[in-house]
PDB file of C-alpha atoms in Angstrom:
ATOM      1  CA  MET A  66     -28.732  14.811 -27.017  1.00 58.00           C
ATOM      2  CA  ALA A  67     -24.699  14.067 -25.948  1.00 69.00           C
ATOM      3  CA  MET A  68     -24.669  14.569 -21.668  1.00 82.00           C
ATOM      4  CA  ASN A  69     -23.285  18.026 -20.891  1.00 94.00           C
ATOM      5  CA  PHE A  70     -20.585  16.307 -18.246  1.00 94.00           C
ATOM      6  CA  GLU A  71     -19.438  19.032 -16.752  1.00 95.00           C
ATOM      7  CA  GLN A  72     -22.711  20.685 -16.134  1.00 96.00           C
ATOM      8  CA  ALA A  73     -23.608  16.668 -14.343  1.00 96.00           C
ATOM      9  CA  ARG A  74     -20.464  17.109 -11.786  1.00 96.00           C
ATOM     10  CA  GLN A  75     -22.071  20.239 -10.376  1.00 96.00           C
ATOM     11  CA  ASN A  76     -24.863  19.238  -9.795  1.00 97.00           C
ATOM     12  CA  MET A  77     -23.631  16.169  -8.065  1.00 97.00           C
ATOM     13  CA  VAL A  78     -21.685  17.924  -6.156  1.00 97.00           C
ATOM     14  CA  GLU A  79     -24.141  20.583  -5.193  1.00 97.00           C
ATOM     15  CA  ASN A  80     -27.787  18.164  -4.678  1.00 97.00           C
ATOM     16  CA  GLN A  81     -25.890  14.848  -3.946  1.00 97.00           C
ATOM     17  CA  VAL A  82     -22.958  15.293  -2.463  1.00 98.00           C
ATOM     18  CA  ARG A  83     -23.069  18.830  -0.373  1.00 97.00           C
ATOM     19  CA  PRO A  84     -26.494  18.010   1.055  1.00 97.00           C
ATOM     20  CA  TRP A  85     -25.166  14.541   2.827  1.00 95.00           C
ATOM     21  CA  GLU A  86     -22.999  17.128   5.226  1.00 95.00           C
ATOM     22  CA  VAL A  87     -20.143  17.478   3.121  1.00 97.00           C
ATOM     23  CA  LEU A  88     -18.739  20.955   3.651  1.00 97.00           C
ATOM     24  CA  ASP A  89     -15.514  20.506   3.622  1.00 98.00           C
ATOM     25  CA  ALA A  90     -14.664  22.885   0.763  1.00 98.00           C
ATOM     26  CA  ARG A  91     -11.190  21.386  -0.839  1.00 98.00           C
ATOM     27  CA  VAL A  92     -13.610  18.149  -1.056  1.00 98.00           C
ATOM     28  CA  LEU A  93     -16.237  19.679  -2.818  1.00 98.00           C
ATOM     29  CA  ASP A  94     -13.548  21.577  -5.082  1.00 98.00           C
ATOM     30  CA  VAL A  95     -11.846  18.132  -5.981  1.00 98.00           C
ATOM     31  CA  LEU A  96     -15.000  15.828  -6.671  1.00 98.00           C
ATOM     32  CA  GLY A  97     -16.043  18.827  -8.991  1.00 97.00           C
ATOM     33  CA  ARG A  98     -12.872  18.742 -10.539  1.00 97.00           C
ATOM     34  CA  VAL A  99     -11.877  15.065 -10.720  1.00 98.00           C
ATOM     35  CA  ARG A 100     -13.411  13.687 -14.242  1.00 97.00           C
ATOM     36  CA  ARG A 101     -15.789  11.139 -13.170  1.00 97.00           C
ATOM     37  CA  GLU A 102     -16.651  10.301 -15.840  1.00 97.00           C
ATOM     38  CA  ASP A 103     -13.126   8.816 -16.946  1.00 97.00           C
ATOM     39  CA  PHE A 104     -13.347   6.480 -14.252  1.00 98.00           C
ATOM     40  CA  VAL A 105     -15.857   4.567 -14.850  1.00 95.00           C
ATOM     41  CA  ALA A 106     -16.688   1.994 -18.233  1.00 92.00           C
ATOM     42  CA  PRO A 107     -17.267   3.475 -21.400  1.00 92.00           C
ATOM     43  CA  GLU A 108     -21.113   1.603 -20.834  1.00 93.00           C
ATOM     44  CA  HIS A 109     -21.722   3.184 -17.463  1.00 94.00           C
ATOM     45  CA  ARG A 110     -20.364   6.680 -18.887  1.00 94.00           C
ATOM     46  CA  GLN A 111     -24.148   8.102 -18.876  1.00 93.00           C
ATOM     47  CA  LEU A 112     -24.675   7.061 -14.751  1.00 95.00           C
ATOM     48  CA  ALA A 113     -20.912   8.123 -13.217  1.00 96.00           C
ATOM     49  CA  PHE A 114     -22.941  11.134 -11.466  1.00 96.00           C
ATOM     50  CA  ALA A 115     -26.070   9.090 -10.400  1.00 95.00           C
ATOM     51  CA  ASP A 116     -26.394   8.073  -6.668  1.00 95.00           C
ATOM     52  CA  VAL A 117     -25.717   4.760  -7.505  1.00 95.00           C
ATOM     53  CA  CYS A 118     -22.897   2.556  -6.592  1.00 96.00           C
ATOM     54  CA  LEU A 119     -21.448   0.523 -10.407  1.00 96.00           C
ATOM     55  CA  PRO A 120     -20.176  -2.650 -10.898  1.00 95.00           C
ATOM     56  CA  LEU A 121     -16.315  -3.146 -11.636  1.00 96.00           C
ATOM     57  CA  GLY A 122     -16.278  -6.533 -11.717  1.00 95.00           C
ATOM     58  CA  HIS A 123     -14.548  -9.100  -9.753  1.00 96.00           C
ATOM     59  CA  GLY A 124     -17.560  -8.600  -7.385  1.00 94.00           C
ATOM     60  CA  GLU A 125     -16.240  -4.671  -6.865  1.00 95.00           C
ATOM     61  CA  VAL A 126     -18.026  -1.849  -6.974  1.00 96.00           C
ATOM     62  CA  MET A 127     -16.931   1.986  -7.369  1.00 97.00           C
ATOM     63  CA  MET A 128     -18.878   4.150  -4.367  1.00 97.00           C
ATOM     64  CA  LYS A 129     -21.433   6.403  -4.500  1.00 97.00           C
ATOM     65  CA  PRO A 130     -20.254  10.181  -4.896  1.00 97.00           C
ATOM     66  CA  VAL A 131     -22.003  11.428  -1.816  1.00 97.00           C
ATOM     67  CA  LEU A 132     -19.868   8.095   0.458  1.00 98.00           C
ATOM     68  CA  GLU A 133     -16.932   9.296  -1.325  1.00 98.00           C
ATOM     69  CA  GLY A 134     -17.160  13.135  -0.232  1.00 98.00           C
ATOM     70  CA  ARG A 135     -18.120  11.743   3.490  1.00 98.00           C
ATOM     71  CA  LEU A 136     -14.712   9.935   3.662  1.00 98.00           C
ATOM     72  CA  LEU A 137     -12.825  12.142   2.025  1.00 98.00           C
ATOM     73  CA  GLN A 138     -13.841  14.397   4.270  1.00 98.00           C
ATOM     74  CA  GLY A 139     -13.497  11.975   6.891  1.00 97.00           C
ATOM     75  CA  LEU A 140      -9.639  11.218   6.968  1.00 97.00           C
ATOM     76  CA  GLY A 141      -9.091  15.504   6.969  1.00 96.00           C
ATOM     77  CA  LEU A 142      -5.885  15.233   4.344  1.00 98.00           C
ATOM     78  CA  ASN A 143      -3.644  17.728   4.714  1.00 97.00           C
ATOM     79  CA  PRO A 144      -1.561  19.195   1.373  1.00 98.00           C
ATOM     80  CA  ASP A 145       1.778  17.285   2.157  1.00 98.00           C
ATOM     81  CA  ALA A 146       0.333  14.076   3.619  1.00 98.00           C
ATOM     82  CA  ARG A 147       1.131  10.252   3.083  1.00 98.00           C
ATOM     83  CA  VAL A 148      -1.872   8.220   2.079  1.00 98.00           C
ATOM     84  CA  LEU A 149      -2.056   4.566   1.692  1.00 98.00           C
ATOM     85  CA  GLU A 150      -4.843   3.666   0.114  1.00 98.00           C
ATOM     86  CA  VAL A 151      -5.661  -0.246   0.119  1.00 98.00           C
ATOM     87  CA  GLY A 152      -8.353  -0.779  -3.105  1.00 98.00           C
ATOM     88  CA  THR A 153      -7.688   0.789  -6.012  1.00 98.00           C
ATOM     89  CA  GLY A 154     -10.596  -0.725  -7.891  1.00 97.00           C
ATOM     90  CA  SER A 155     -11.453   2.284 -11.165  1.00 98.00           C
ATOM     91  CA  GLY A 156      -8.718   4.712  -9.645  1.00 98.00           C
ATOM     92  CA  PHE A 157     -11.484   7.596  -8.866  1.00 98.00           C
ATOM     93  CA  PHE A 158     -11.143   8.049  -5.560  1.00 98.00           C
ATOM     94  CA  THR A 159      -7.366   7.540  -5.975  1.00 98.00           C
ATOM     95  CA  ALA A 160      -7.198  10.846  -7.973  1.00 98.00           C
ATOM     96  CA  CYS A 161      -9.429  12.533  -5.412  1.00 98.00           C
ATOM     97  CA  LEU A 162      -6.663  11.346  -2.508  1.00 98.00           C
ATOM     98  CA  ALA A 163      -3.897  12.777  -4.772  1.00 98.00           C
ATOM     99  CA  GLY A 164      -5.590  16.333  -5.479  1.00 98.00           C
ATOM    100  CA  LEU A 165      -5.614  16.478  -1.161  1.00 98.00           C
ATOM    101  CA  ALA A 166      -2.779  14.860  -0.266  1.00 98.00           C
ATOM    102  CA  GLY A 167       1.307  15.025  -0.907  1.00 98.00           C
ATOM    103  CA  GLN A 168       1.389  11.492  -2.102  1.00 98.00           C
ATOM    104  CA  VAL A 169      -0.601   8.224  -2.466  1.00 98.00           C
ATOM    105  CA  VAL A 170       0.377   4.329  -2.182  1.00 98.00           C
ATOM    106  CA  SER A 171      -2.828   2.341  -3.976  1.00 98.00           C
ATOM    107  CA  VAL A 172      -2.778  -1.563  -4.007  1.00 98.00           C
ATOM    108  CA  ASP A 173      -4.866  -3.493  -5.406  1.00 98.00           C
ATOM    109  CA  ILE A 174      -5.347  -7.359  -5.650  1.00 98.00           C
ATOM    110  CA  HIS A 175      -6.559  -7.510  -9.138  1.00 98.00           C
ATOM    111  CA  ALA A 176      -3.622  -6.617 -11.385  1.00 98.00           C
ATOM    112  CA  ASP A 177      -5.990  -5.886 -14.464  1.00 98.00           C
ATOM    113  CA  PHE A 178      -7.748  -2.925 -11.707  1.00 98.00           C
ATOM    114  CA  THR A 179      -3.896  -1.828 -10.992  1.00 98.00           C
ATOM    115  CA  HIS A 180      -3.128  -1.516 -14.616  1.00 98.00           C
ATOM    116  CA  SER A 181      -6.704   0.592 -15.934  1.00 98.00           C
ATOM    117  CA  ALA A 182      -5.969   2.506 -13.157  1.00 98.00           C
ATOM    118  CA  ALA A 183      -2.738   3.543 -14.439  1.00 98.00           C
ATOM    119  CA  GLN A 184      -4.216   4.476 -17.635  1.00 98.00           C
ATOM    120  CA  ARG A 185      -7.139   6.411 -16.658  1.00 98.00           C
ATOM    121  CA  LEU A 186      -4.860   8.665 -13.570  1.00 98.00           C
ATOM    122  CA  THR A 187      -2.028   9.420 -16.637  1.00 98.00           C
ATOM    123  CA  ALA A 188      -4.557  10.076 -18.718  1.00 98.00           C
ATOM    124  CA  ALA A 189      -5.665  12.753 -16.207  1.00 98.00           C
ATOM    125  CA  GLY A 190      -2.129  13.815 -15.299  1.00 98.00           C
ATOM    126  CA  VAL A 191      -2.150  12.619 -11.963  1.00 98.00           C
ATOM    127  CA  GLY A 192       1.408  12.025 -10.774  1.00 96.00           C
ATOM    128  CA  ASN A 193       2.081  11.532  -7.226  1.00 98.00           C
ATOM    129  CA  VAL A 194       0.656   8.092  -7.084  1.00 98.00           C
ATOM    130  CA  THR A 195       2.093   4.998  -6.567  1.00 98.00           C
ATOM    131  CA  LEU A 196       0.101   1.448  -7.903  1.00 98.00           C
ATOM    132  CA  ASP A 197       1.113  -1.701  -6.722  1.00 98.00           C
ATOM    133  CA  THR A 198      -0.847  -5.082  -7.287  1.00 98.00           C
ATOM    134  CA  GLY A 199      -0.961  -7.226  -3.926  1.00 98.00           C
ATOM    135  CA  ASP A 200      -3.419  -8.752  -1.039  1.00 98.00           C
ATOM    136  CA  ALA A 201      -3.141  -6.263   1.788  1.00 97.00           C
ATOM    137  CA  VAL A 202      -5.168  -8.391   4.021  1.00 97.00           C
ATOM    138  CA  ILE A 203      -3.086 -11.066   4.134  1.00 94.00           C
ATOM    139  CA  GLY A 204      -0.014 -10.515   2.229  1.00 92.00           C
ATOM    140  CA  TRP A 205       1.502  -7.880   0.903  1.00 96.00           C
ATOM    141  CA  SER A 206       3.124  -5.287   3.251  1.00 96.00           C
ATOM    142  CA  PRO A 207       4.601  -1.020   2.313  1.00 97.00           C
ATOM    143  CA  ALA A 208       7.303   0.417   2.383  1.00 94.00           C
ATOM    144  CA  GLY A 209       7.121   2.374   5.437  1.00 95.00           C
ATOM    145  CA  GLN A 210       4.372   4.140   7.509  1.00 97.00           C
ATOM    146  CA  PHE A 211       2.177   6.562   6.105  1.00 98.00           C
ATOM    147  CA  ASP A 212      -0.665   9.354   7.848  1.00 98.00           C
ATOM    148  CA  VAL A 213      -3.386   7.978   6.553  1.00 98.00           C
ATOM    149  CA  VAL A 214      -4.205   4.208   5.522  1.00 98.00           C
ATOM    150  CA  VAL A 215      -7.990   4.227   3.649  1.00 98.00           C
ATOM    151  CA  LEU A 216      -9.964   0.987   2.862  1.00 98.00           C
ATOM    152  CA  THR A 217     -12.151   1.172   0.169  1.00 97.00           C
ATOM    153  CA  GLY A 218     -13.554  -2.359   0.472  1.00 97.00           C
ATOM    154  CA  ALA A 219     -15.215  -3.344   3.638  1.00 98.00           C
ATOM    155  CA  VAL A 220     -13.414  -6.000   6.232  1.00 98.00           C
ATOM    156  CA  ALA A 221     -15.221  -7.921   8.545  1.00 97.00           C
ATOM    157  CA  HIS A 222     -12.558  -7.785  11.247  1.00 96.00           C
ATOM    158  CA  LEU A 223     -10.045  -5.250  10.768  1.00 96.00           C
ATOM    159  CA  PRO A 224      -6.566  -6.817  10.027  1.00 94.00           C
ATOM    160  CA  GLU A 225      -4.249  -5.539  12.984  1.00 92.00           C
ATOM    161  CA  ARG A 226      -1.122  -5.526  11.160  1.00 94.00           C
ATOM    162  CA  MET A 227      -2.685  -2.362   9.439  1.00 96.00           C
ATOM    163  CA  LEU A 228      -1.834  -0.468  12.322  1.00 95.00           C
ATOM    164  CA  ALA A 229       1.604  -1.011  12.323  1.00 94.00           C
ATOM    165  CA  TRP A 230       1.073   0.967   8.764  1.00 97.00           C
ATOM    166  CA  LEU A 231       0.706   4.341  10.506  1.00 96.00           C
ATOM    167  CA  LYS A 232       2.790   6.498  11.749  1.00 95.00           C
ATOM    168  CA  PRO A 233       2.473   8.031  15.297  1.00 93.00           C
ATOM    169  CA  GLY A 234      -0.926   9.982  14.761  1.00 95.00           C
ATOM    170  CA  GLY A 235      -1.662   8.707  12.013  1.00 97.00           C
ATOM    171  CA  ARG A 236      -5.450   7.440  10.863  1.00 97.00           C
ATOM    172  CA  LEU A 237      -7.178   4.614   9.791  1.00 98.00           C
ATOM    173  CA  LEU A 238     -10.674   4.887   7.725  1.00 98.00           C
ATOM    174  CA  ALA A 239     -12.152   1.342   7.235  1.00 98.00           C
ATOM    175  CA  ILE A 240     -15.423   0.125   6.062  1.00 98.00           C
ATOM    176  CA  ARG A 241     -16.061  -2.832   9.507  1.00 98.00           C
ATOM    177  CA  GLY A 242     -19.025  -5.087   9.948  1.00 97.00           C
ATOM    178  CA  MET A 243     -21.291  -7.285   8.751  1.00 96.00           C
ATOM    179  CA  SER A 244     -23.189  -6.564   6.465  1.00 94.00           C
ATOM    180  CA  PRO A 245     -25.984  -4.224   5.571  1.00 93.00           C
ATOM    181  CA  ALA A 246     -24.986  -2.733   8.624  1.00 93.00           C
ATOM    182  CA  GLN A 247     -21.236  -1.959   8.230  1.00 98.00           C
ATOM    183  CA  GLN A 248     -19.802   1.410  10.162  1.00 98.00           C
ATOM    184  CA  VAL A 249     -17.547   3.541   8.693  1.00 98.00           C
ATOM    185  CA  VAL A 250     -14.884   3.999  11.067  1.00 98.00           C
ATOM    186  CA  LEU A 251     -11.606   6.384  12.160  1.00 98.00           C
ATOM    187  CA  MET A 252      -9.101   5.320  14.245  1.00 97.00           C
ATOM    188  CA  THR A 253      -6.744   7.953  15.389  1.00 97.00           C
ATOM    189  CA  GLN A 254      -2.727   6.229  16.500  1.00 94.00           C
ATOM    190  CA  GLU A 255      -2.394   8.077  19.617  1.00 92.00           C
ATOM    191  CA  GLY A 256       0.809   5.750  21.201  1.00 84.00           C
ATOM    192  CA  ALA A 257       1.677   3.594  23.140  1.00 81.00           C
ATOM    193  CA  GLY A 258      -0.251   0.745  21.209  1.00 84.00           C
ATOM    194  CA  ARG A 259      -3.734   3.337  21.783  1.00 91.00           C
ATOM    195  CA  TYR A 260      -6.358   3.960  19.720  1.00 94.00           C
ATOM    196  CA  ARG A 261      -8.894   6.494  19.149  1.00 95.00           C
ATOM    197  CA  GLU A 262     -12.131   5.393  17.507  1.00 96.00           C
ATOM    198  CA  GLU A 263     -14.643   7.114  15.902  1.00 97.00           C
ATOM    199  CA  VAL A 264     -17.999   6.016  13.941  1.00 97.00           C
ATOM    200  CA  LEU A 265     -18.407   8.212  10.809  1.00 97.00           C
ATOM    201  CA  LEU A 266     -21.263   6.864   9.400  1.00 97.00           C
ATOM    202  CA  GLU A 267     -23.508   3.502   8.622  1.00 97.00           C
ATOM    203  CA  THR A 268     -23.652   1.829   4.824  1.00 97.00           C
ATOM    204  CA  ASP A 269     -22.625  -0.906   2.973  1.00 97.00           C
ATOM    205  CA  LEU A 270     -20.049  -2.468   0.538  1.00 96.00           C
ATOM    206  CA  PRO A 271     -18.128  -5.683  -0.730  1.00 96.00           C
ATOM    207  CA  TYR A 272     -15.741  -7.012   1.130  1.00 97.00           C
ATOM    208  CA  LEU A 273     -12.099  -7.188   0.344  1.00 97.00           C
ATOM    209  CA  VAL A 274     -11.311 -10.573  -0.840  1.00 96.00           C
ATOM    210  CA  HIS A 275      -9.674 -12.539   2.077  1.00 96.00           C
ATOM    211  CA  ALA A 276     -11.429  -9.685   4.347  1.00 96.00           C
ATOM    212  CA  GLU A 277     -15.072 -11.422   4.477  1.00 95.00           C
ATOM    213  CA  PRO A 278     -16.770 -13.010   7.447  1.00 93.00           C
ATOM    214  CA  PRO A 279     -16.549 -16.543   8.367  1.00 86.00           C
ATOM    215  CA  ARG A 280     -18.719 -18.704   6.175  1.00 78.00           C
ATOM    216  CA  GLN A 281     -21.942 -19.828   8.765  1.00 67.00           C
ATOM    217  CA  PHE A 282     -22.416 -23.505   8.577  1.00 56.00           C
ATOM    218  CA  VAL A 283     -26.040 -24.380   9.348  1.00 54.00           C
ATOM    219  CA  PHE A 284     -26.729 -27.975   9.747  1.00 56.00           C
TER     220      PHE A 284
END
């Protein structure tokens, strides 16, 4: 029997995401509209709405729907916000950001991710996203500043250079710390080099390339 993707998507929103304290109507709406099944590998299409991380290649994963919902809600995006996403991955979270914000710039270190995400976003009719390929942790820098910066992979320590990418009053969301007890932190720029930090929840995700904790040598 063919899977009813529309029904599965609504079940995901109502039975997984909403019960996990995601109550923002705009976030629930975008998760119910973006066709998640079109952003996963063909062999994982039947698992597109399962409460699991899906492998993307290069040791990266597609986040669980419940975590995507919590992150999108935590960002509190305005319709005119300019957003930078570090870690394009499949392009699904990119599409959700684009449905909530005015403009999205997304960068990934893996060129094949950028290429496949571009195809998926075009097929989905998403036109307010600019994609780039580069190492945002230690090399690549964006043009201009953003209302919101979001890291979709973990960092052992947040690179301070990323804070300079925020506009005054801007917000940066990162998954920070040591696996398996990483924290989702939201940092708000308050001016004069001051940042207010809020811990939203705990999770565990693969690290961005070059953002891993240093190796511990045992003698």
